[in-house]
JSON list of C-alpha atoms in Angstrom, two decimals:
[
{"chain": "A", "resi": 274, "resn": "GLY", "atom": "CA", "xyz": [88.67, 108.24, 102.91]},
{"chain": "A", "resi": 275, "resn": "GLU", "atom": "CA", "xyz": [90.19, 105.21, 101.37]},
{"chain": "A", "resi": 276, "resn": "SER", "atom": "CA", "xyz": [93.89, 104.72, 101.98]},
{"chain": "A", "resi": 277, "resn": "VAL", "atom": "CA", "xyz": [94.49, 102.57, 98.92]},
{"chain": "A", "resi": 278, "resn": "GLY", "atom": "CA", "xyz": [94.27, 103.68, 95.30]},
{"chain": "A", "resi": 279, "resn": "LEU", "atom": "CA", "xyz": [95.35, 102.58, 91.85]},
{"chain": "A", "resi": 280, "resn": "HIS", "atom": "CA", "xyz": [97.19, 104.45, 89.11]},
{"chain": "A", "resi": 281, "resn": "LEU", "atom": "CA", "xyz": [95.40, 103.06, 86.05]},
{"chain": "A", "resi": 282, "resn": "PRO", "atom": "CA", "xyz": [91.77, 102.06, 85.76]},
{"chain": "A", "resi": 283, "resn": "THR", "atom": "CA", "xyz": [92.22, 99.93, 82.60]},
{"chain": "A", "resi": 284, "resn": "LEU", "atom": "CA", "xyz": [95.15, 97.95, 81.26]},
{"chain": "A", "resi": 285, "resn": "SER", "atom": "CA", "xyz": [95.28, 96.08, 77.94]},
{"chain": "A", "resi": 286, "resn": "VAL", "atom": "CA", "xyz": [97.94, 93.42, 77.47]},
{"chain": "A", "resi": 287, "resn": "GLN", "atom": "CA", "xyz": [98.69, 91.07, 74.60]},
{"chain": "A", "resi": 288, "resn": "GLU", "atom": "CA", "xyz": [98.16, 87.41, 75.41]},
{"chain": "A", "resi": 289, "resn": "GLY", "atom": "CA", "xyz": [101.45, 85.86, 76.44]},
{"chain": "A", "resi": 290, "resn": "ASP", "atom": "CA", "xyz": [102.98, 89.14, 77.55]},
{"chain": "A", "resi": 291, "resn": "ASN", "atom": "CA", "xyz": [103.64, 90.10, 81.15]},
{"chain": "A", "resi": 292, "resn": "SER", "atom": "CA", "xyz": [101.40, 92.61, 82.88]},
{"chain": "A", "resi": 293, "resn": "ILE", "atom": "CA", "xyz": [102.07, 94.92, 85.81]},
{"chain": "A", "resi": 294, "resn": "ILE", "atom": "CA", "xyz": [99.28, 96.43, 87.88]},
{"chain": "A", "resi": 295, "resn": "ASN", "atom": "CA", "xyz": [100.21, 99.19, 90.29]},
{"chain": "A", "resi": 296, "resn": "CYS", "atom": "CA", "xyz": [98.75, 100.38, 93.55]},
{"chain": "A", "resi": 297, "resn": "ALA", "atom": "CA", "xyz": [99.57, 103.24, 95.92]},
{"chain": "A", "resi": 298, "resn": "TYR", "atom": "CA", "xyz": [98.63, 103.40, 99.56]},
{"chain": "A", "resi": 299, "resn": "SER", "atom": "CA", "xyz": [98.83, 106.31, 101.97]},
{"chain": "A", "resi": 300, "resn": "ASN", "atom": "CA", "xyz": [98.71, 104.73, 105.41]},
{"chain": "A", "resi": 301, "resn": "SER", "atom": "CA", "xyz": [102.24, 104.06, 106.60]},
{"chain": "A", "resi": 302, "resn": "ALA", "atom": "CA", "xyz": [100.79, 101.90, 109.38]},
{"chain": "A", "resi": 303, "resn": "SER", "atom": "CA", "xyz": [99.51, 99.35, 106.85]},
{"chain": "A", "resi": 304, "resn": "ASP", "atom": "CA", "xyz": [101.34, 96.08, 107.40]},
{"chain": "A", "resi": 305, "resn": "TYR", "atom": "CA", "xyz": [99.49, 93.53, 105.30]},
{"chain": "A", "resi": 306, "resn": "PHE", "atom": "CA", "xyz": [98.61, 93.74, 101.63]},
{"chain": "A", "resi": 307, "resn": "ILE", "atom": "CA", "xyz": [96.53, 91.52, 99.42]},
{"chain": "A", "resi": 308, "resn": "TRP", "atom": "CA", "xyz": [95.74, 91.30, 95.73]},
{"chain": "A", "resi": 309, "resn": "TYR", "atom": "CA", "xyz": [92.30, 90.09, 94.69]},
{"chain": "A", "resi": 310, "resn": "LYS", "atom": "CA", "xyz": [90.94, 89.14, 91.30]},
{"chain": "A", "resi": 311, "resn": "GLN", "atom": "CA", "xyz": [87.28, 89.70, 90.52]},
{"chain": "A", "resi": 312, "resn": "GLU", "atom": "CA", "xyz": [85.67, 88.19, 87.45]},
{"chain": "A", "resi": 313, "resn": "SER", "atom": "CA", "xyz": [82.36, 89.44, 86.15]},
{"chain": "A", "resi": 314, "resn": "GLY", "atom": "CA", "xyz": [79.47, 88.42, 88.38]},
{"chain": "A", "resi": 315, "resn": "LYS", "atom": "CA", "xyz": [81.70, 86.86, 91.01]},
{"chain": "A", "resi": 316, "resn": "GLY", "atom": "CA", "xyz": [83.16, 87.77, 94.37]},
{"chain": "A", "resi": 317, "resn": "PRO", "atom": "CA", "xyz": [86.81, 88.74, 94.84]},
{"chain": "A", "resi": 318, "resn": "GLN", "atom": "CA", "xyz": [89.23, 85.86, 94.77]},
{"chain": "A", "resi": 319, "resn": "PHE", "atom": "CA", "xyz": [92.51, 85.87, 96.69]},
{"chain": "A", "resi": 320, "resn": "ILE", "atom": "CA", "xyz": [95.62, 85.89, 94.49]},
{"chain": "A", "resi": 321, "resn": "ILE", "atom": "CA", "xyz": [98.60, 86.66, 96.69]},
{"chain": "A", "resi": 322, "resn": "ASP", "atom": "CA", "xyz": [99.48, 88.57, 99.83]},
{"chain": "A", "resi": 323, "resn": "ILE", "atom": "CA", "xyz": [102.54, 90.13, 101.40]},
{"chain": "A", "resi": 324, "resn": "ARG", "atom": "CA", "xyz": [103.43, 91.44, 104.84]},
{"chain": "A", "resi": 325, "resn": "SER", "atom": "CA", "xyz": [105.33, 94.64, 105.39]},
{"chain": "A", "resi": 326, "resn": "ASN", "atom": "CA", "xyz": [108.47, 92.82, 106.54]},
{"chain": "A", "resi": 327, "resn": "MET", "atom": "CA", "xyz": [108.92, 91.55, 102.97]},
{"chain": "A", "resi": 328, "resn": "ASP", "atom": "CA", "xyz": [109.50, 93.36, 99.69]},
{"chain": "A", "resi": 329, "resn": "LYS", "atom": "CA", "xyz": [108.76, 90.54, 97.26]},
{"chain": "A", "resi": 330, "resn": "ARG", "atom": "CA", "xyz": [106.68, 87.41, 97.17]},
{"chain": "A", "resi": 331, "resn": "GLN", "atom": "CA", "xyz": [106.13, 84.98, 94.33]},
{"chain": "A", "resi": 332, "resn": "GLY", "atom": "CA", "xyz": [103.32, 82.64, 93.50]},
{"chain": "A", "resi": 333, "resn": "GLN", "atom": "CA", "xyz": [102.36, 80.72, 90.44]},
{"chain": "A", "resi": 334, "resn": "ARG", "atom": "CA", "xyz": [102.81, 83.20, 87.54]},
{"chain": "A", "resi": 335, "resn": "VAL", "atom": "CA", "xyz": [102.28, 86.12, 89.94]},
{"chain": "A", "resi": 336, "resn": "THR", "atom": "CA", "xyz": [104.70, 88.27, 91.88]},
{"chain": "A", "resi": 337, "resn": "VAL", "atom": "CA", "xyz": [103.90, 91.00, 94.35]},
{"chain": "A", "resi": 338, "resn": "LEU", "atom": "CA", "xyz": [106.40, 93.76, 95.03]},
{"chain": "A", "resi": 339, "resn": "LEU", "atom": "CA", "xyz": [106.17, 96.09, 97.99]},
{"chain": "A", "resi": 340, "resn": "ASN", "atom": "CA", "xyz": [108.07, 99.37, 98.24]},
{"chain": "A", "resi": 341, "resn": "LYS", "atom": "CA", "xyz": [107.41, 100.80, 101.66]},
{"chain": "A", "resi": 342, "resn": "THR", "atom": "CA", "xyz": [109.55, 103.87, 101.04]},
{"chain": "A", "resi": 343, "resn": "VAL", "atom": "CA", "xyz": [107.16, 105.20, 98.42]},
{"chain": "A", "resi": 344, "resn": "LYS", "atom": "CA", "xyz": [104.12, 103.27, 99.65]},
{"chain": "A", "resi": 345, "resn": "HIS", "atom": "CA", "xyz": [103.73, 101.39, 96.41]},
{"chain": "A", "resi": 346, "resn": "LEU", "atom": "CA", "xyz": [102.53, 97.88, 95.65]},
{"chain": "A", "resi": 347, "resn": "SER", "atom": "CA", "xyz": [102.53, 96.07, 92.33]},
{"chain": "A", "resi": 348, "resn": "LEU", "atom": "CA", "xyz": [101.22, 92.82, 90.93]},
{"chain": "A", "resi": 349, "resn": "GLN", "atom": "CA", "xyz": [103.10, 91.19, 88.09]},
{"chain": "A", "resi": 350, "resn": "ILE", "atom": "CA", "xyz": [101.39, 88.51, 86.04]},
{"chain": "A", "resi": 351, "resn": "ALA", "atom": "CA", "xyz": [103.65, 86.49, 83.79]},
{"chain": "A", "resi": 352, "resn": "ALA", "atom": "CA", "xyz": [102.59, 85.11, 80.40]},
{"chain": "A", "resi": 353, "resn": "THR", "atom": "CA", "xyz": [99.06, 86.43, 80.62]},
{"chain": "A", "resi": 354, "resn": "GLN", "atom": "CA", "xyz": [96.24, 84.18, 79.51]},
{"chain": "A", "resi": 355, "resn": "PRO", "atom": "CA", "xyz": [92.64, 84.92, 78.48]},
{"chain": "A", "resi": 356, "resn": "GLY", "atom": "CA", "xyz": [91.51, 83.74, 81.90]},
{"chain": "A", "resi": 357, "resn": "ASP", "atom": "CA", "xyz": [93.45, 86.56, 83.50]},
{"chain": "A", "resi": 358, "resn": "SER", "atom": "CA", "xyz": [90.90, 89.09, 82.21]},
{"chain": "A", "resi": 359, "resn": "ALA", "atom": "CA", "xyz": [89.29, 90.52, 85.31]},
{"chain": "A", "resi": 360, "resn": "VAL", "atom": "CA", "xyz": [89.35, 93.46, 87.68]},
{"chain": "A", "resi": 361, "resn": "TYR", "atom": "CA", "xyz": [92.25, 93.40, 90.10]},
{"chain": "A", "resi": 362, "resn": "PHE", "atom": "CA", "xyz": [92.07, 95.06, 93.51]},
{"chain": "A", "resi": 363, "resn": "CYS", "atom": "CA", "xyz": [94.79, 95.76, 95.96]},
{"chain": "A", "resi": 364, "resn": "ALA", "atom": "CA", "xyz": [93.73, 95.78, 99.60]},
{"chain": "A", "resi": 365, "resn": "GLU", "atom": "CA", "xyz": [95.41, 96.58, 102.85]},
{"chain": "A", "resi": 366, "resn": "ASN", "atom": "CA", "xyz": [95.09, 96.13, 106.56]},
{"chain": "A", "resi": 367, "resn": "ASN", "atom": "CA", "xyz": [96.89, 97.23, 109.67]},
{"chain": "A", "resi": 368, "resn": "GLU", "atom": "CA", "xyz": [96.89, 95.76, 113.13]},
{"chain": "A", "resi": 369, "resn": "ASN", "atom": "CA", "xyz": [95.15, 98.79, 114.57]},
{"chain": "A", "resi": 370, "resn": "ARG", "atom": "CA", "xyz": [92.11, 98.49, 112.35]},
{"chain": "A", "resi": 371, "resn": "ASP", "atom": "CA", "xyz": [90.34, 95.51, 113.88]},
{"chain": "A", "resi": 372, "resn": "ASP", "atom": "CA", "xyz": [90.82, 93.10, 111.00]},
{"chain": "A", "resi": 373, "resn": "LYS", "atom": "CA", "xyz": [89.12, 95.37, 108.48]},
{"chain": "A", "resi": 374, "resn": "ILE", "atom": "CA", "xyz": [90.53, 95.08, 104.99]},
{"chain": "A", "resi": 375, "resn": "ILE", "atom": "CA", "xyz": [90.35, 98.24, 102.88]},
{"chain": "A", "resi": 376, "resn": "PHE", "atom": "CA", "xyz": [90.07, 97.94, 99.10]},
{"chain": "A", "resi": 377, "resn": "GLY", "atom": "CA", "xyz": [91.35, 100.17, 96.35]},
{"chain": "A", "resi": 378, "resn": "LYS", "atom": "CA", "xyz": [89.23, 101.07, 93.33]},
{"chain": "A", "resi": 379, "resn": "GLY", "atom": "CA", "xyz": [90.49, 98.38, 90.95]},
{"chain": "A", "resi": 380, "resn": "THR", "atom": "CA", "xyz": [92.19, 97.97, 87.58]},
{"chain": "A", "resi": 381, "resn": "ARG", "atom": "CA", "xyz": [90.44, 96.22, 84.73]},
{"chain": "A", "resi": 382, "resn": "LEU", "atom": "CA", "xyz": [92.83, 93.96, 82.83]},
{"chain": "A", "resi": 383, "resn": "HIS", "atom": "CA", "xyz": [92.02, 93.18, 79.18]},
{"chain": "A", "resi": 384, "resn": "ILE", "atom": "CA", "xyz": [93.91, 90.36, 77.50]},
{"chain": "A", "resi": 385, "resn": "LEU", "atom": "CA", "xyz": [94.15, 90.94, 73.77]},
{"chain": "A", "resi": 386, "resn": "PRO", "atom": "CA", "xyz": [94.27, 87.89, 71.46]},
{"chain": "B", "resi": 118, "resn": "ASN", "atom": "CA", "xyz": [83.53, 72.69, 101.80]},
{"chain": "B", "resi": 119, "resn": "ALA", "atom": "CA", "xyz": [80.81, 74.80, 100.23]},
{"chain": "B", "resi": 120, "resn": "GLY", "atom": "CA", "xyz": [82.56, 78.12, 100.72]},
{"chain": "B", "resi": 121, "resn": "VAL", "atom": "CA", "xyz": [80.77, 81.30, 101.66]},
{"chain": "B", "resi": 122, "resn": "MET", "atom": "CA", "xyz": [77.14, 81.08, 100.59]},
{"chain": "B", "resi": 123, "resn": "GLN", "atom": "CA", "xyz": [75.09, 84.14, 99.89]},
{"chain": "B", "resi": 124, "resn": "ASN", "atom": "CA", "xyz": [71.46, 84.29, 98.91]},
{"chain": "B", "resi": 125, "resn": "PRO", "atom": "CA", "xyz": [69.63, 85.38, 97.04]},
{"chain": "B", "resi": 126, "resn": "ARG", "atom": "CA", "xyz": [71.99, 86.01, 94.14]},
{"chain": "B", "resi": 127, "resn": "HIS", "atom": "CA", "xyz": [69.68, 88.64, 92.74]},
{"chain": "B", "resi": 128, "resn": "LEU", "atom": "CA", "xyz": [67.07, 90.65, 94.61]},
{"chain": "B", "resi": 129, "resn": "VAL", "atom": "CA", "xyz": [64.66, 93.20, 93.20]},
{"chain": "B", "resi": 130, "resn": "ARG", "atom": "CA", "xyz": [62.80, 95.49, 95.56]},
{"chain": "B", "resi": 131, "resn": "ARG", "atom": "CA", "xyz": [60.51, 98.47, 95.07]},
{"chain": "B", "resi": 132, "resn": "ARG", "atom": "CA", "xyz": [61.35, 101.70, 96.81]},
{"chain": "B", "resi": 133, "resn": "GLY", "atom": "CA", "xyz": [60.20, 101.59, 100.43]},
{"chain": "B", "resi": 134, "resn": "GLN", "atom": "CA", "xyz": [60.38, 97.79, 100.76]},
{"chain": "B", "resi": 135, "resn": "GLU", "atom": "CA", "xyz": [62.77, 95.86, 102.94]},
{"chain": "B", "resi": 136, "resn": "ALA", "atom": "CA", "xyz": [65.70, 93.84, 101.67]},
{"chain": "B", "resi": 137, "resn": "ARG", "atom": "CA", "xyz": [67.20, 90.92, 103.58]},
{"chain": "B", "resi": 138, "resn": "LEU", "atom": "CA", "xyz": [70.50, 89.50, 102.45]},
{"chain": "B", "resi": 139, "resn": "ARG", "atom": "CA", "xyz": [71.81, 86.29, 103.94]},
{"chain": "B", "resi": 140, "resn": "CYS", "atom": "CA", "xyz": [75.33, 84.98, 104.33]},
{"chain": "B", "resi": 141, "resn": "SER", "atom": "CA", "xyz": [76.47, 81.60, 105.59]},
{"chain": "B", "resi": 142, "resn": "PRO", "atom": "CA", "xyz": [80.21, 81.63, 106.35]},
{"chain": "B", "resi": 143, "resn": "MET", "atom": "CA", "xyz": [82.57, 78.82, 105.57]},
{"chain": "B", "resi": 144, "resn": "LYS", "atom": "CA", "xyz": [82.49, 75.94, 108.01]},
{"chain": "B", "resi": 145, "resn": "GLY", "atom": "CA", "xyz": [84.61, 76.76, 111.01]},
{"chain": "B", "resi": 146, "resn": "HIS", "atom": "CA", "xyz": [84.66, 80.50, 110.31]},
{"chain": "B", "resi": 147, "resn": "SER", "atom": "CA", "xyz": [83.36, 82.73, 113.06]},
{"chain": "B", "resi": 148, "resn": "HIS", "atom": "CA", "xyz": [84.13, 86.16, 111.57]},
{"chain": "B", "resi": 149, "resn": "VAL", "atom": "CA", "xyz": [81.86, 87.74, 108.97]},
{"chain": "B", "resi": 150, "resn": "TYR", "atom": "CA", "xyz": [82.34, 90.93, 107.01]},
{"chain": "B", "resi": 151, "resn": "TRP", "atom": "CA", "xyz": [79.92, 92.75, 104.71]},
{"chain": "B", "resi": 152, "resn": "TYR", "atom": "CA", "xyz": [81.01, 94.95, 101.83]},
{"chain": "B", "resi": 153, "resn": "ARG", "atom": "CA", "xyz": [79.10, 96.98, 99.25]},
{"chain": "B", "resi": 154, "resn": "GLN", "atom": "CA", "xyz": [80.22, 97.45, 95.67]},
{"chain": "B", "resi": 155, "resn": "LEU", "atom": "CA", "xyz": [78.83, 99.97, 93.24]},
{"chain": "B", "resi": 156, "resn": "PRO", "atom": "CA", "xyz": [79.38, 99.39, 89.48]},
{"chain": "B", "resi": 157, "resn": "GLU", "atom": "CA", "xyz": [82.97, 100.05, 88.44]},
{"chain": "B", "resi": 158, "resn": "GLU", "atom": "CA", "xyz": [83.93, 100.72, 92.06]},
{"chain": "B", "resi": 159, "resn": "GLY", "atom": "CA", "xyz": [85.92, 98.97, 94.73]},
{"chain": "B", "resi": 160, "resn": "LEU", "atom": "CA", "xyz": [84.42, 97.22, 97.72]},
{"chain": "B", "resi": 161, "resn": "LYS", "atom": "CA", "xyz": [83.46, 99.46, 100.62]},
{"chain": "B", "resi": 162, "resn": "PHE", "atom": "CA", "xyz": [83.56, 98.01, 104.11]},
{"chain": "B", "resi": 163, "resn": "MET", "atom": "CA", "xyz": [80.26, 98.06, 105.94]},
{"chain": "B", "resi": 164, "resn": "VAL", "atom": "CA", "xyz": [80.35, 95.91, 109.05]},
{"chain": "B", "resi": 165, "resn": "TYR", "atom": "CA", "xyz": [82.37, 93.21, 110.83]},
{"chain": "B", "resi": 166, "resn": "LEU", "atom": "CA", "xyz": [80.62, 90.70, 113.06]},
{"chain": "B", "resi": 167, "resn": "GLN", "atom": "CA", "xyz": [81.45, 87.74, 115.19]},
{"chain": "B", "resi": 168, "resn": "LYS", "atom": "CA", "xyz": [78.84, 85.40, 116.59]},
{"chain": "B", "resi": 169, "resn": "GLU", "atom": "CA", "xyz": [76.23, 87.52, 118.38]},
{"chain": "B", "resi": 170, "resn": "ASN", "atom": "CA", "xyz": [78.50, 90.57, 118.38]},
{"chain": "B", "resi": 171, "resn": "ILE", "atom": "CA", "xyz": [79.02, 93.57, 116.12]},
{"chain": "B", "resi": 172, "resn": "ILE", "atom": "CA", "xyz": [82.73, 94.33, 116.22]},
{"chain": "B", "resi": 173, "resn": "ASP", "atom": "CA", "xyz": [82.96, 97.25, 113.81]},
{"chain": "B", "resi": 174, "resn": "GLU", "atom": "CA", "xyz": [80.04, 98.94, 112.06]},
{"chain": "B", "resi": 175, "resn": "SER", "atom": "CA", "xyz": [81.87, 102.08, 111.04]},
{"chain": "B", "resi": 176, "resn": "GLY", "atom": "CA", "xyz": [80.94, 101.60, 107.39]},
{"chain": "B", "resi": 177, "resn": "MET", "atom": "CA", "xyz": [77.22, 101.15, 107.94]},
{"chain": "B", "resi": 178, "resn": "PRO", "atom": "CA", "xyz": [74.86, 104.01, 107.09]},
{"chain": "B", "resi": 179, "resn": "LYS", "atom": "CA", "xyz": [73.36, 105.38, 110.29]},
{"chain": "B", "resi": 180, "resn": "GLU", "atom": "CA", "xyz": [69.79, 104.75, 109.24]},
{"chain": "B", "resi": 181, "resn": "ARG", "atom": "CA", "xyz": [67.89, 101.89, 107.59]},
{"chain": "B", "resi": 182, "resn": "PHE", "atom": "CA", "xyz": [70.82, 99.44, 107.64]},
{"chain": "B", "resi": 183, "resn": "SER", "atom": "CA", "xyz": [71.39, 96.78, 110.26]},
{"chain": "B", "resi": 184, "resn": "ALA", "atom": "CA", "xyz": [73.32, 93.53, 110.50]},
{"chain": "B", "resi": 185, "resn": "GLU", "atom": "CA", "xyz": [73.31, 90.53, 112.76]},
{"chain": "B", "resi": 186, "resn": "PHE", "atom": "CA", "xyz": [75.12, 87.23, 113.12]},
{"chain": "B", "resi": 187, "resn": "PRO", "atom": "CA", "xyz": [73.12, 85.08, 115.52]},
{"chain": "B", "resi": 188, "resn": "LYS", "atom": "CA", "xyz": [74.40, 82.11, 117.43]},
{"chain": "B", "resi": 189, "resn": "GLU", "atom": "CA", "xyz": [72.59, 79.83, 115.02]},
{"chain": "B", "resi": 190, "resn": "GLY", "atom": "CA", "xyz": [71.97, 80.53, 111.38]},
{"chain": "B", "resi": 191, "resn": "PRO", "atom": "CA", "xyz": [73.37, 82.88, 108.77]},
{"chain": "B", "resi": 192, "resn": "SER", "atom": "CA", "xyz": [74.41, 86.47, 109.06]},
{"chain": "B", "resi": 193, "resn": "ILE", "atom": "CA", "xyz": [71.72, 88.87, 107.86]},
{"chain": "B", "resi": 194, "resn": "LEU", "atom": "CA", "xyz": [72.16, 92.31, 106.34]},
{"chain": "B", "resi": 195, "resn": "ARG", "atom": "CA", "xyz": [68.87, 94.15, 106.49]},
{"chain": "B", "resi": 196, "resn": "ILE", "atom": "CA", "xyz": [68.00, 97.29, 104.59]},
{"chain": "B", "resi": 197, "resn": "GLN", "atom": "CA", "xyz": [64.73, 98.94, 105.47]},
{"chain": "B", "resi": 198, "resn": "GLN", "atom": "CA", "xyz": [62.78, 101.32, 103.21]},
{"chain": "B", "resi": 199, "resn": "VAL", "atom": "CA", "xyz": [65.15, 100.81, 100.31]},
{"chain": "B", "resi": 200, "resn": "VAL", "atom": "CA", "xyz": [65.93, 103.66, 97.95]},
{"chain": "B", "resi": 201, "resn": "ARG", "atom": "CA", "xyz": [67.41, 103.58, 94.44]},
{"chain": "B", "resi": 202, "resn": "GLY", "atom": "CA", "xyz": [70.82, 104.50, 95.82]},
{"chain": "B", "resi": 203, "resn": "ASP", "atom": "CA", "xyz": [70.91, 101.19, 97.69]},
{"chain": "B", "resi": 204, "resn": "SER", "atom": "CA", "xyz": [71.20, 99.34, 94.38]},
{"chain": "B", "resi": 205, "resn": "ALA", "atom": "CA", "xyz": [74.57, 97.61, 94.48]},
{"chain": "B", "resi": 206, "resn": "ALA", "atom": "CA", "xyz": [76.30, 94.28, 94.89]},
{"chain": "B", "resi": 207, "resn": "TYR", "atom": "CA", "xyz": [76.64, 93.25, 98.51]},
{"chain": "B", "resi": 208, "resn": "PHE", "atom": "CA", "xyz": [79.42, 90.83, 99.34]},
{"chain": "B", "resi": 209, "resn": "CYS", "atom": "CA", "xyz": [79.94, 88.81, 102.44]},
{"chain": "B", "resi": 210, "resn": "ALA", "atom": "CA", "xyz": [83.30, 87.39, 103.48]},
{"chain": "B", "resi": 211, "resn": "SER", "atom": "CA", "xyz": [84.34, 85.15, 106.31]},
{"chain": "B", "resi": 212, "resn": "SER", "atom": "CA", "xyz": [87.53, 84.23, 108.08]},
{"chain": "B", "resi": 213, "resn": "GLN", "atom": "CA", "xyz": [88.56, 81.74, 110.71]},
{"chain": "B", "resi": 214, "resn": "ALA", "atom": "CA", "xyz": [90.31, 84.29, 112.87]},
{"chain": "B", "resi": 215, "resn": "GLY", "atom": "CA", "xyz": [91.41, 87.89, 112.77]},
{"chain": "B", "resi": 216, "resn": "THR", "atom": "CA", "xyz": [93.48, 89.21, 109.90]},
{"chain": "B", "resi": 217, "resn": "ASN", "atom": "CA", "xyz": [96.67, 89.05, 111.89]},
{"chain": "B", "resi": 218, "resn": "ASN", "atom": "CA", "xyz": [96.39, 85.32, 112.26]},
{"chain": "B", "resi": 219, "resn": "PHE", "atom": "CA", "xyz": [95.46, 84.12, 108.83]},
{"chain": "B", "resi": 220, "resn": "PRO", "atom": "CA", "xyz": [97.05, 84.12, 105.43]},
{"chain": "B", "resi": 221, "resn": "GLY", "atom": "CA", "xyz": [95.13, 85.00, 102.35]},
{"chain": "B", "resi": 222, "resn": "GLY", "atom": "CA", "xyz": [92.67, 87.57, 103.57]},
{"chain": "B", "resi": 223, "resn": "TYR", "atom": "CA", "xyz": [89.04, 86.66, 103.61]},
{"chain": "B", "resi": 224, "resn": "THR", "atom": "CA", "xyz": [87.02, 84.19, 101.57]},
{"chain": "B", "resi": 225, "resn": "PHE", "atom": "CA", "xyz": [84.27, 85.98, 99.69]},
{"chain": "B", "resi": 226, "resn": "GLY", "atom": "CA", "xyz": [80.86, 84.82, 98.60]},
{"chain": "B", "resi": 227, "resn": "SER", "atom": "CA", "xyz": [79.48, 85.47, 95.14]},
{"chain": "B", "resi": 228, "resn": "GLY", "atom": "CA", "xyz": [77.41, 88.39, 96.33]},
{"chain": "B", "resi": 229, "resn": "THR", "atom": "CA", "xyz": [73.81, 89.53, 96.23]},
{"chain": "B", "resi": 230, "resn": "ARG", "atom": "CA", "xyz": [72.91, 92.02, 93.53]},
{"chain": "B", "resi": 231, "resn": "LEU", "atom": "CA", "xyz": [70.21, 94.30, 94.83]},
{"chain": "B", "resi": 232, "resn": "THR", "atom": "CA", "xyz": [68.19, 96.33, 92.38]},
{"chain": "B", "resi": 233, "resn": "VAL", "atom": "CA", "xyz": [65.74, 98.90, 93.68]},
{"chain": "B", "resi": 234, "resn": "VAL", "atom": "CA", "xyz": [63.06, 99.92, 91.18]}
]
């Protein structure tokens, strides 16, 4: 079965507010994690990644937090914009899995005007 | 840099026909991955190929599905005798090297949406 899952299937956030999307994983051997954004009719687009030797990484308006103790990953989006509306997937990989990235089910983010 | 190119974007097949999905990786990328996505679902790994080699096909159904990545030309995902359950979006991704050596995961194409009628 899949080793990555998400807590909430849908999240609605007011424009301008911050949003947090959560993800749980079960494989303690996972050492590389990625967040993807998928807009309707398009392929997944890389947002940010983090390796297991880190617990936080920041990009432009996005932050990924990794808690290896509880096997939890989150994506924080600051000052959400209408263009942030999409489905967000967490994905993971470990060195023993031959470069195969495993995806979670996804969270749909709605930005309310 | 044209990115990962998949064609066709949409493909309609009758039950029992064959479907051929093509993927041209990004220039300089020698690793190709195929994923399937059902509506409102995540992407499920199907197969990982390098030029002329299948590295991992653990996600491929045992029958009717095959994939290749020849020395020249695009990678092909072939589905024989399609059934309605094969209707899905099929995404191809490519990378320059293995996951351990690259940042950012894979680069995905825009997918082929297969509808079996």
